[in-house]
Coordinates of N, CA and C in Angstrom, one line a residue:
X582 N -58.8 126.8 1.4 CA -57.6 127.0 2.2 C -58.1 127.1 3.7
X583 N -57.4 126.9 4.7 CA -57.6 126.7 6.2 C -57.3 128.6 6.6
X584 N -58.2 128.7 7.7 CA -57.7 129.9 8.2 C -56.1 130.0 8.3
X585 N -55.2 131.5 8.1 CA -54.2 131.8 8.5 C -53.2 130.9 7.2
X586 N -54.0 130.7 5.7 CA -52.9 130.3 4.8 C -53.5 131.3 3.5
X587 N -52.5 131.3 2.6 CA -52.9 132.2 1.6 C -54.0 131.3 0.8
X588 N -54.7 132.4 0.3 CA -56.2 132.0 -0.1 C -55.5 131.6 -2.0
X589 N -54.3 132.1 -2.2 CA -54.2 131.1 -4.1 C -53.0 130.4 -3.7
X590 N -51.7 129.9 -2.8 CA -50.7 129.3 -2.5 C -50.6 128.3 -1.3
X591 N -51.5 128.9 -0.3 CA -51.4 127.7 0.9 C -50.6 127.8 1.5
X592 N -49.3 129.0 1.5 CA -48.5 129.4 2.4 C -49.2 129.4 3.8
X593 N -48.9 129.1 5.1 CA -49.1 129.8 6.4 C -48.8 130.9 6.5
X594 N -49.3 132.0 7.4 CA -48.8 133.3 7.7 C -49.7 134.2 7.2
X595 N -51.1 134.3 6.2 CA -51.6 135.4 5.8 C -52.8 134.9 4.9
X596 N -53.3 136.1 4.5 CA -54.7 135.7 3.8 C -54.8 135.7 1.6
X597 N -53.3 136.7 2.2 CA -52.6 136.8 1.1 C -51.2 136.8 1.0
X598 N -50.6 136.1 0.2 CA -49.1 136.4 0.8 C -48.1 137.4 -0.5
X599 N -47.5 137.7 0.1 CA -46.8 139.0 -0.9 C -46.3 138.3 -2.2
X600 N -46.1 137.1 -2.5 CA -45.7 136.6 -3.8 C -47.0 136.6 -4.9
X601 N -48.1 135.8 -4.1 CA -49.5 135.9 -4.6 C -49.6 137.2 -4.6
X602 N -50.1 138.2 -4.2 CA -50.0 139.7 -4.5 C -49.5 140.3 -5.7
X603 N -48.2 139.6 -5.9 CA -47.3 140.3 -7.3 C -47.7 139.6 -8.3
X604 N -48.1 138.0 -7.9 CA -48.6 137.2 -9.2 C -49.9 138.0 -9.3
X605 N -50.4 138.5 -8.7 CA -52.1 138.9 -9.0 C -52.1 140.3 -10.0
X606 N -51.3 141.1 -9.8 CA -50.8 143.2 -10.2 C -50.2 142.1 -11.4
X607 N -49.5 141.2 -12.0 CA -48.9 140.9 -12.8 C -49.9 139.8 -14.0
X608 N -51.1 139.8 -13.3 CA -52.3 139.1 -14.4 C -51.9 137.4 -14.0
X609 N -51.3 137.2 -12.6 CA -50.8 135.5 -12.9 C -51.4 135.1 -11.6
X610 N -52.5 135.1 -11.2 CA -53.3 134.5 -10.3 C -53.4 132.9 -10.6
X611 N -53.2 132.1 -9.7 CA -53.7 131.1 -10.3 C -53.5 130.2 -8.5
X612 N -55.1 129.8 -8.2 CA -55.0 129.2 -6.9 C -54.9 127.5 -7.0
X613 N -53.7 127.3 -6.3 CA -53.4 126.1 -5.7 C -53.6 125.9 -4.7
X614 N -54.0 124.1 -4.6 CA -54.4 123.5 -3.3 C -53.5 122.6 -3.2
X615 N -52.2 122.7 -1.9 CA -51.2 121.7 -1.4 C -52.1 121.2 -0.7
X616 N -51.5 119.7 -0.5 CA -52.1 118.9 0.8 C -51.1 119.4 1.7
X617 N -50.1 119.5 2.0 CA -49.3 119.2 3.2 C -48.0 120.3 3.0
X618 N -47.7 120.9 3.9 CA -46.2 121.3 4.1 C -45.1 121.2 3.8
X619 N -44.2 121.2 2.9 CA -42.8 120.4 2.8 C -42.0 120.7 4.3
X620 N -42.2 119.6 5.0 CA -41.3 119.4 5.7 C -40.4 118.3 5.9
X621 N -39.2 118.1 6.7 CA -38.0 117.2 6.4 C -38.7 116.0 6.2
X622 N -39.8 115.3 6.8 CA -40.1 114.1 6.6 C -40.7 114.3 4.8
X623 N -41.4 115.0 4.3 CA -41.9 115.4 3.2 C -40.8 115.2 2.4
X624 N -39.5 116.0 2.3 CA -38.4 115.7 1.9 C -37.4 115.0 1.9
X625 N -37.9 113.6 2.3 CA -37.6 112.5 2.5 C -38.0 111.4 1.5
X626 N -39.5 112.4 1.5 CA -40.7 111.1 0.8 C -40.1 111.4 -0.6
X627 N -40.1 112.7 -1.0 CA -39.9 112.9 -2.2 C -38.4 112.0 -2.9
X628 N -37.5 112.6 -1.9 CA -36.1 111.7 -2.5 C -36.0 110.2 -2.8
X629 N -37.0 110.0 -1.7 CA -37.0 108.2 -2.2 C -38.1 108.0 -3.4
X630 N -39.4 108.7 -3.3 CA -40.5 108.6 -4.4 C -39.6 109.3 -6.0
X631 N -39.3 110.4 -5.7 CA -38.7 111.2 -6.7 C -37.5 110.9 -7.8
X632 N -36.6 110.8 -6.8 CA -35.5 110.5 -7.4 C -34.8 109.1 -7.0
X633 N -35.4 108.3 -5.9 CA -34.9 106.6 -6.1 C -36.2 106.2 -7.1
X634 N -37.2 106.4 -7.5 CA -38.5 106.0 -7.8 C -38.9 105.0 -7.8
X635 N -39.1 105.1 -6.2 CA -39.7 104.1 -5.3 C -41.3 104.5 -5.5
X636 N -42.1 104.0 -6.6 CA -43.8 104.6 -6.8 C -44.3 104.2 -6.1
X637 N -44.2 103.2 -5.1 CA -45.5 102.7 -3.9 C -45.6 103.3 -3.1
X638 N -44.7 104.2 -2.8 CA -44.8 105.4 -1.7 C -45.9 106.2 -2.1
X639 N -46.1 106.5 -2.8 CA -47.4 107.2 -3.3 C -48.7 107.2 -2.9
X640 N -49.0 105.9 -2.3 CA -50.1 104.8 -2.0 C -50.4 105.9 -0.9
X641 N -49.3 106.4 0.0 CA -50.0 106.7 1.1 C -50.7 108.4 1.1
X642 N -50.8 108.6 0.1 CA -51.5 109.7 -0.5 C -52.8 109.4 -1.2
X643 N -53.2 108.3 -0.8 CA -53.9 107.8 -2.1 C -55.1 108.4 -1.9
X644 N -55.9 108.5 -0.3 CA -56.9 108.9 -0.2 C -57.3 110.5 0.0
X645 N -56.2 111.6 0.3 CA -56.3 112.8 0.8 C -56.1 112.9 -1.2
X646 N -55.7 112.5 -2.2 CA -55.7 112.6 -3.9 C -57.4 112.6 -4.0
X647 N -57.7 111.5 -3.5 CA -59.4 111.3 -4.0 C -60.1 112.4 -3.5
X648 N -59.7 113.0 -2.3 CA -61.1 113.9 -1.5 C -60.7 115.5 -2.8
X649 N -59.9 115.2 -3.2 CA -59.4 116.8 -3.8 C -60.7 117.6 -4.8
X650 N -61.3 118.0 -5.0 CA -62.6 118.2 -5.3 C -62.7 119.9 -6.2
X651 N -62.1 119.8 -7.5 CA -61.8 120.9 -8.0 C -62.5 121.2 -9.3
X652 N -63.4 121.9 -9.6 CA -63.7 122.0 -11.0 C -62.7 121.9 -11.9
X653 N -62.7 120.9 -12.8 CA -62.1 120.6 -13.9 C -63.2 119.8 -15.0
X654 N -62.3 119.6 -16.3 CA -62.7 119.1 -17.6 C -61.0 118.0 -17.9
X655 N -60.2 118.8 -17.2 CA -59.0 117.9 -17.6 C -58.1 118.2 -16.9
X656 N -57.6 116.7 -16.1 CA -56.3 116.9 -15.4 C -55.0 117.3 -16.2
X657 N -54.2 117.9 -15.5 CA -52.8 118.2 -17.1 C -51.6 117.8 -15.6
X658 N -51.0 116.8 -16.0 CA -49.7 116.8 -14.8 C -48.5 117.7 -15.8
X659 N -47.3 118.5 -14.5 CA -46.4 119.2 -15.1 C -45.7 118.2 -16.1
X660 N -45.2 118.6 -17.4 CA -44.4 117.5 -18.0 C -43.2 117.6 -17.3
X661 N -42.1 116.6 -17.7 CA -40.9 116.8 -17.4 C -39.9 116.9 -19.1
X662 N -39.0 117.3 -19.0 CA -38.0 117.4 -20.3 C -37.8 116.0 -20.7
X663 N -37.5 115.7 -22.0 CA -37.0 114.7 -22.3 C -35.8 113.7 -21.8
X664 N -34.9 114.8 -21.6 CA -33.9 114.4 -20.7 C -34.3 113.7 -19.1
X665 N -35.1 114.5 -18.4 CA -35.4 114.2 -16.9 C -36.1 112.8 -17.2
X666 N -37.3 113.2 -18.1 CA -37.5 111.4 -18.2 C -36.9 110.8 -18.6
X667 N -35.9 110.9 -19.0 CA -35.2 109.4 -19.2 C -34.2 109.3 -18.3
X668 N -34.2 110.4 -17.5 CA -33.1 110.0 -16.2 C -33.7 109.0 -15.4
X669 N -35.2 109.5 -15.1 CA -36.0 109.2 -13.5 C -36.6 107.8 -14.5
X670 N -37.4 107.8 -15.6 CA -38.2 106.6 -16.4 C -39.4 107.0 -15.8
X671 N -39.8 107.7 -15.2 CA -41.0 108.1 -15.2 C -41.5 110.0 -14.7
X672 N -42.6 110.3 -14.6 CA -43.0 111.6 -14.6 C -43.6 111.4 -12.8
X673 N -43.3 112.3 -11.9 CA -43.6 112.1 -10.9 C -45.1 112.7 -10.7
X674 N -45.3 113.7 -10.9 CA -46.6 114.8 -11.3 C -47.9 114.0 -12.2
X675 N -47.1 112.9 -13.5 CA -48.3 111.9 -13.8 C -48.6 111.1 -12.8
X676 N -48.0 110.5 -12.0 CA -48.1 109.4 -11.1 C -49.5 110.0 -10.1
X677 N -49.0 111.1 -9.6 CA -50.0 111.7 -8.4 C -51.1 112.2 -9.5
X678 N -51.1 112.6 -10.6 CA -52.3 113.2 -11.3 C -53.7 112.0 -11.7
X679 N -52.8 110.6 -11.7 CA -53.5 109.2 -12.5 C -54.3 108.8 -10.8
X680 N -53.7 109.8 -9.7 CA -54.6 109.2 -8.4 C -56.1 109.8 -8.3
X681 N -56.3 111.1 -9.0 CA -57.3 112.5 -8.8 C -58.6 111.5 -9.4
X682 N -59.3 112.1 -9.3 CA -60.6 111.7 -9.9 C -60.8 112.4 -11.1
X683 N -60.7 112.1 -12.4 CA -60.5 112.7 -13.8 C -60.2 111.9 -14.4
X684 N -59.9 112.9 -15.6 CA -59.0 112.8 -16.9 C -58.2 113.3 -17.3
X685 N -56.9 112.3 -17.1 CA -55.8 113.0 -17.4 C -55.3 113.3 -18.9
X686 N -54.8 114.7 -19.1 CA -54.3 114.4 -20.1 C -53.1 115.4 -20.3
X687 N -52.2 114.5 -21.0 CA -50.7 115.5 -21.8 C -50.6 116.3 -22.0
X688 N -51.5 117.6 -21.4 CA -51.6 118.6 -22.7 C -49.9 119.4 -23.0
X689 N -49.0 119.0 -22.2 CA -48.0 120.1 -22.7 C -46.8 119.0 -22.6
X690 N -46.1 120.1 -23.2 CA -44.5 119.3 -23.3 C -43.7 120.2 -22.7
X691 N -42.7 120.0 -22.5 CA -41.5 120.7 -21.7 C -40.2 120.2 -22.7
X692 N -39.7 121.9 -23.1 CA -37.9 121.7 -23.9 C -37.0 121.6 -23.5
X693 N -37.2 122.5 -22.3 CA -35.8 122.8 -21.6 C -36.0 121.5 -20.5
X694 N -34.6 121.1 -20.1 CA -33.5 120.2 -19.7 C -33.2 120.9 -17.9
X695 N -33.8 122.3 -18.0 CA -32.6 122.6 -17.0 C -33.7 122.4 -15.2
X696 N -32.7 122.1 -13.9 CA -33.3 121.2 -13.1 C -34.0 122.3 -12.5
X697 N -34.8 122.7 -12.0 CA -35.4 124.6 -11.0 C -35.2 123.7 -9.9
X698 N -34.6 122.7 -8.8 CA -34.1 123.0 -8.1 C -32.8 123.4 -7.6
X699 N -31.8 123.5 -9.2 CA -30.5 123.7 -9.0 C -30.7 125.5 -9.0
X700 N -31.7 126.1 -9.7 CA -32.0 127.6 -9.8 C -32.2 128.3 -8.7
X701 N -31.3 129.3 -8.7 CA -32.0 130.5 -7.8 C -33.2 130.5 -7.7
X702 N -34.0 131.2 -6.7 CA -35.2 131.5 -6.7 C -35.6 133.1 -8.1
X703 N -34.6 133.8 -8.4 CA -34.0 134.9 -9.3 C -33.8 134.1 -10.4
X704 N -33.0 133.0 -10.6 CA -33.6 132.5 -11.8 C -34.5 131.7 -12.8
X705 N -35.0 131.5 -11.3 CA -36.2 130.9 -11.9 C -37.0 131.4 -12.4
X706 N -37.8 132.7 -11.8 CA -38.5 134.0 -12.2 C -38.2 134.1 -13.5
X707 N -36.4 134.3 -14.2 CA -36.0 134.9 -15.4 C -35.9 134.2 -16.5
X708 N -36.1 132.5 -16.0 CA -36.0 131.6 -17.2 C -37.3 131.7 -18.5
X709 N -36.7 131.3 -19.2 CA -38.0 131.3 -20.6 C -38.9 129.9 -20.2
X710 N -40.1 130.4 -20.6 CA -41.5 129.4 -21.0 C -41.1 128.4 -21.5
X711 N -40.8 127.3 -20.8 CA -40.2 125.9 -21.3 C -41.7 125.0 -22.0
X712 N -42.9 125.6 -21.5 CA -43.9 124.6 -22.1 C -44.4 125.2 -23.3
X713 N -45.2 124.3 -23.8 CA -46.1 124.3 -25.1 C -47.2 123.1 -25.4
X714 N -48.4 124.0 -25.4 CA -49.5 122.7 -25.1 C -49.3 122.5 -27.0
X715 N -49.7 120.8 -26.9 CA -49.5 119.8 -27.7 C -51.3 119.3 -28.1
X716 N -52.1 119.8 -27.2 CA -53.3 118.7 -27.1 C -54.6 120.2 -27.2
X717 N -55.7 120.2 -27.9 CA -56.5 121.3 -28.2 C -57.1 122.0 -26.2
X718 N -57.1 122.9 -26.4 CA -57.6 122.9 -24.8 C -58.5 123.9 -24.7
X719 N -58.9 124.8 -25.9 CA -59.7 125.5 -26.0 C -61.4 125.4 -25.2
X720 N -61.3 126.1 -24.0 CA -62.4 126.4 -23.5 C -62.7 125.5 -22.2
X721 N -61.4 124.4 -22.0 CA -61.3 122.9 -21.1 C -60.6 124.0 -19.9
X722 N -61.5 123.6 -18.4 CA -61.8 124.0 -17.2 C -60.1 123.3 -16.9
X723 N -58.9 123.5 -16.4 CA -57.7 122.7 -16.2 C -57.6 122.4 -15.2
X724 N -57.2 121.5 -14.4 CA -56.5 121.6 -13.2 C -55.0 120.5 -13.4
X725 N -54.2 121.7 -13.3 CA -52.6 121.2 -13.6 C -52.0 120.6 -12.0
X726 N -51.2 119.5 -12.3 CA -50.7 119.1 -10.8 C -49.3 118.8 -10.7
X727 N -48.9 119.1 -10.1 CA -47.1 119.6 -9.7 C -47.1 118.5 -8.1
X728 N -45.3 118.0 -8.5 CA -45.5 117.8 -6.6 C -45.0 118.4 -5.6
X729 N -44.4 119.6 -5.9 CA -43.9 120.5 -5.2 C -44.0 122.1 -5.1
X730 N -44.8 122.7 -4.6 CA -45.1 124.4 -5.0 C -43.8 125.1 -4.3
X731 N -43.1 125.6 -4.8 CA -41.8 126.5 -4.5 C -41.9 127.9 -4.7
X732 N -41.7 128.3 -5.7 CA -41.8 129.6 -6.0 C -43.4 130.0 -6.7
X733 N -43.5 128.8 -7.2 CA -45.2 129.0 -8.4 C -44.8 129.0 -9.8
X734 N -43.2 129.5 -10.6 CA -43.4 129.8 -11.2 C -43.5 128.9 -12.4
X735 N -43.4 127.5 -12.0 CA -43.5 126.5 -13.0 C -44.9 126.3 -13.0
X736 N -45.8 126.2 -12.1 CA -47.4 126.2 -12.4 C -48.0 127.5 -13.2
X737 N -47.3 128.6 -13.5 CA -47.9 130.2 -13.5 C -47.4 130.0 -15.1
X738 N -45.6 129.2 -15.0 CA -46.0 129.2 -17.0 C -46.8 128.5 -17.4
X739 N -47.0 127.4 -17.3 CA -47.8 126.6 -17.6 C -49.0 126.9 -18.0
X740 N -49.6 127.2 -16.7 CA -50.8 127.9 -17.1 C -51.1 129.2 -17.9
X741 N -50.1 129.9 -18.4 CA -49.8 130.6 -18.8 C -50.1 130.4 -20.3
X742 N -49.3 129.4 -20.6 CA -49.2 128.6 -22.1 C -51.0 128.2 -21.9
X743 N -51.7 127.7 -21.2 CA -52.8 127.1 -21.0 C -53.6 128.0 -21.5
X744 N -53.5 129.5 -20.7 CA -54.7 130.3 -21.3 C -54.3 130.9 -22.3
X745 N -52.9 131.2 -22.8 CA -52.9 131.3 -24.2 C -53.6 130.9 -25.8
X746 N -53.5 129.6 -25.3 CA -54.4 128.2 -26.2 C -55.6 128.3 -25.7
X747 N -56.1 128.8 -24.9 CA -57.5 129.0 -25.0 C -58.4 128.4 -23.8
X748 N -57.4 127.8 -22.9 CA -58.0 127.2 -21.8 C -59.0 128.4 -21.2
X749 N -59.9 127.4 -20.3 CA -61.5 128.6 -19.4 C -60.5 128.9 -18.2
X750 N -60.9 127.6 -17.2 CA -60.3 128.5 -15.8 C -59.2 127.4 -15.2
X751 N -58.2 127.8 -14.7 CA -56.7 126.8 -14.6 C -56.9 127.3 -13.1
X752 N -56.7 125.7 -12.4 CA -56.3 125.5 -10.9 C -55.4 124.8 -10.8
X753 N -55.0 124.5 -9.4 CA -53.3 123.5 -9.7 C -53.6 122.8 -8.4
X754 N -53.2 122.1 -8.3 CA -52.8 120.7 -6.7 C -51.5 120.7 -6.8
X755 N -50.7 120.2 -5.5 CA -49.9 119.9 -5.6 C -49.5 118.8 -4.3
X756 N -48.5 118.0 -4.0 CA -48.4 117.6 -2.9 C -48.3 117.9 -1.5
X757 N -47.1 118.8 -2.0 CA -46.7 119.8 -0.6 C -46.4 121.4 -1.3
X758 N -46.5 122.1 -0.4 CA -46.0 123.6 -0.6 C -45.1 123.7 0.8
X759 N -43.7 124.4 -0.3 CA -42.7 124.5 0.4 C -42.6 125.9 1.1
X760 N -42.3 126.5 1.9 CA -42.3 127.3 3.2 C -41.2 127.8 3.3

């Protein structure tokens, strides 16, 4: 992390930031590395990459994906619900994960349907553990990849279900961290 960003989220503003703090007193540490800021042009990229799925947009990430340099044994991208994939036809989080230098793999699935950007920040916290690893993970170094860090708490279950099944040590990437 760069001076003046949180040392497990990448927020600006501190060395620690008070969300990381409560994930830490609550056993849910788990450090992410954003490349970039969500800002309006960011949220631009994503509506057209995201939800027109326009995948060549991606390209222009292709090389700050390669420098990303994280102890791992296995890439895990967030899944999406059954439903979301077959809205979008594809997984946005595989797309950027198949850029990293690894091996990707499925390890989890996702049940729930429901969107966390239509959620409160309050609800999202209160929703149930939508994942469940599918693939042995026992003692495999993880690094899960999301394209948007918001609140954390979709990387925190995850990883959550991760070290449950037995995963060693879980890191996360993401595209941007939102502010």
């Amino acid at each position: 992390m760069k001076k003046g960003e949180c040392a497990d989220c990448g927020k600006p503003g501190q060395a620690l930031c008070a969300d990381c703090q409560q994930w830490r007193t609550q056993g849910q540490a788990l450090v992410t590395h954003p490349l970039f800021l969500y800002h309006p042009q960011a949220k631009a990229f994503m509506k057209q990459y995201k939800f027109l799925g326009d995948t060549a947009l991606l390209e222009v990430f292709k090389t700050e994906l390669k420098k990303v340099k994280v102890k791992q044994d296995w890439i895990v991208p967030i899944p999406l619900s059954p439903d979301r994939l077959a809205e979008r036809r594809f997984n946005q989080a595989e797309w950027i994960a198949r850029m990293l230098r690894g091996r990707v793999h499925l390890a989890l699935e996702r049940t729930d349907g429901v969107a966390l950007s239509h959620l409160s920040r309050r609800q999202r916290h209160e929703r149930t553990n939508p994942f469940h690893v599918i693939q042995p993970v026992g003692g495999k170094n993880i690094l899960l990849v999301d394209d948007v860090y918001t609140t954390g708490i979709t990387l925190r279950q995850a990883a959550s279900r991760l070290r449950e099944a037995g995963a060693n040590e879980i890191s996360a990437v993401t595209l941007f961290r939102s502010v």
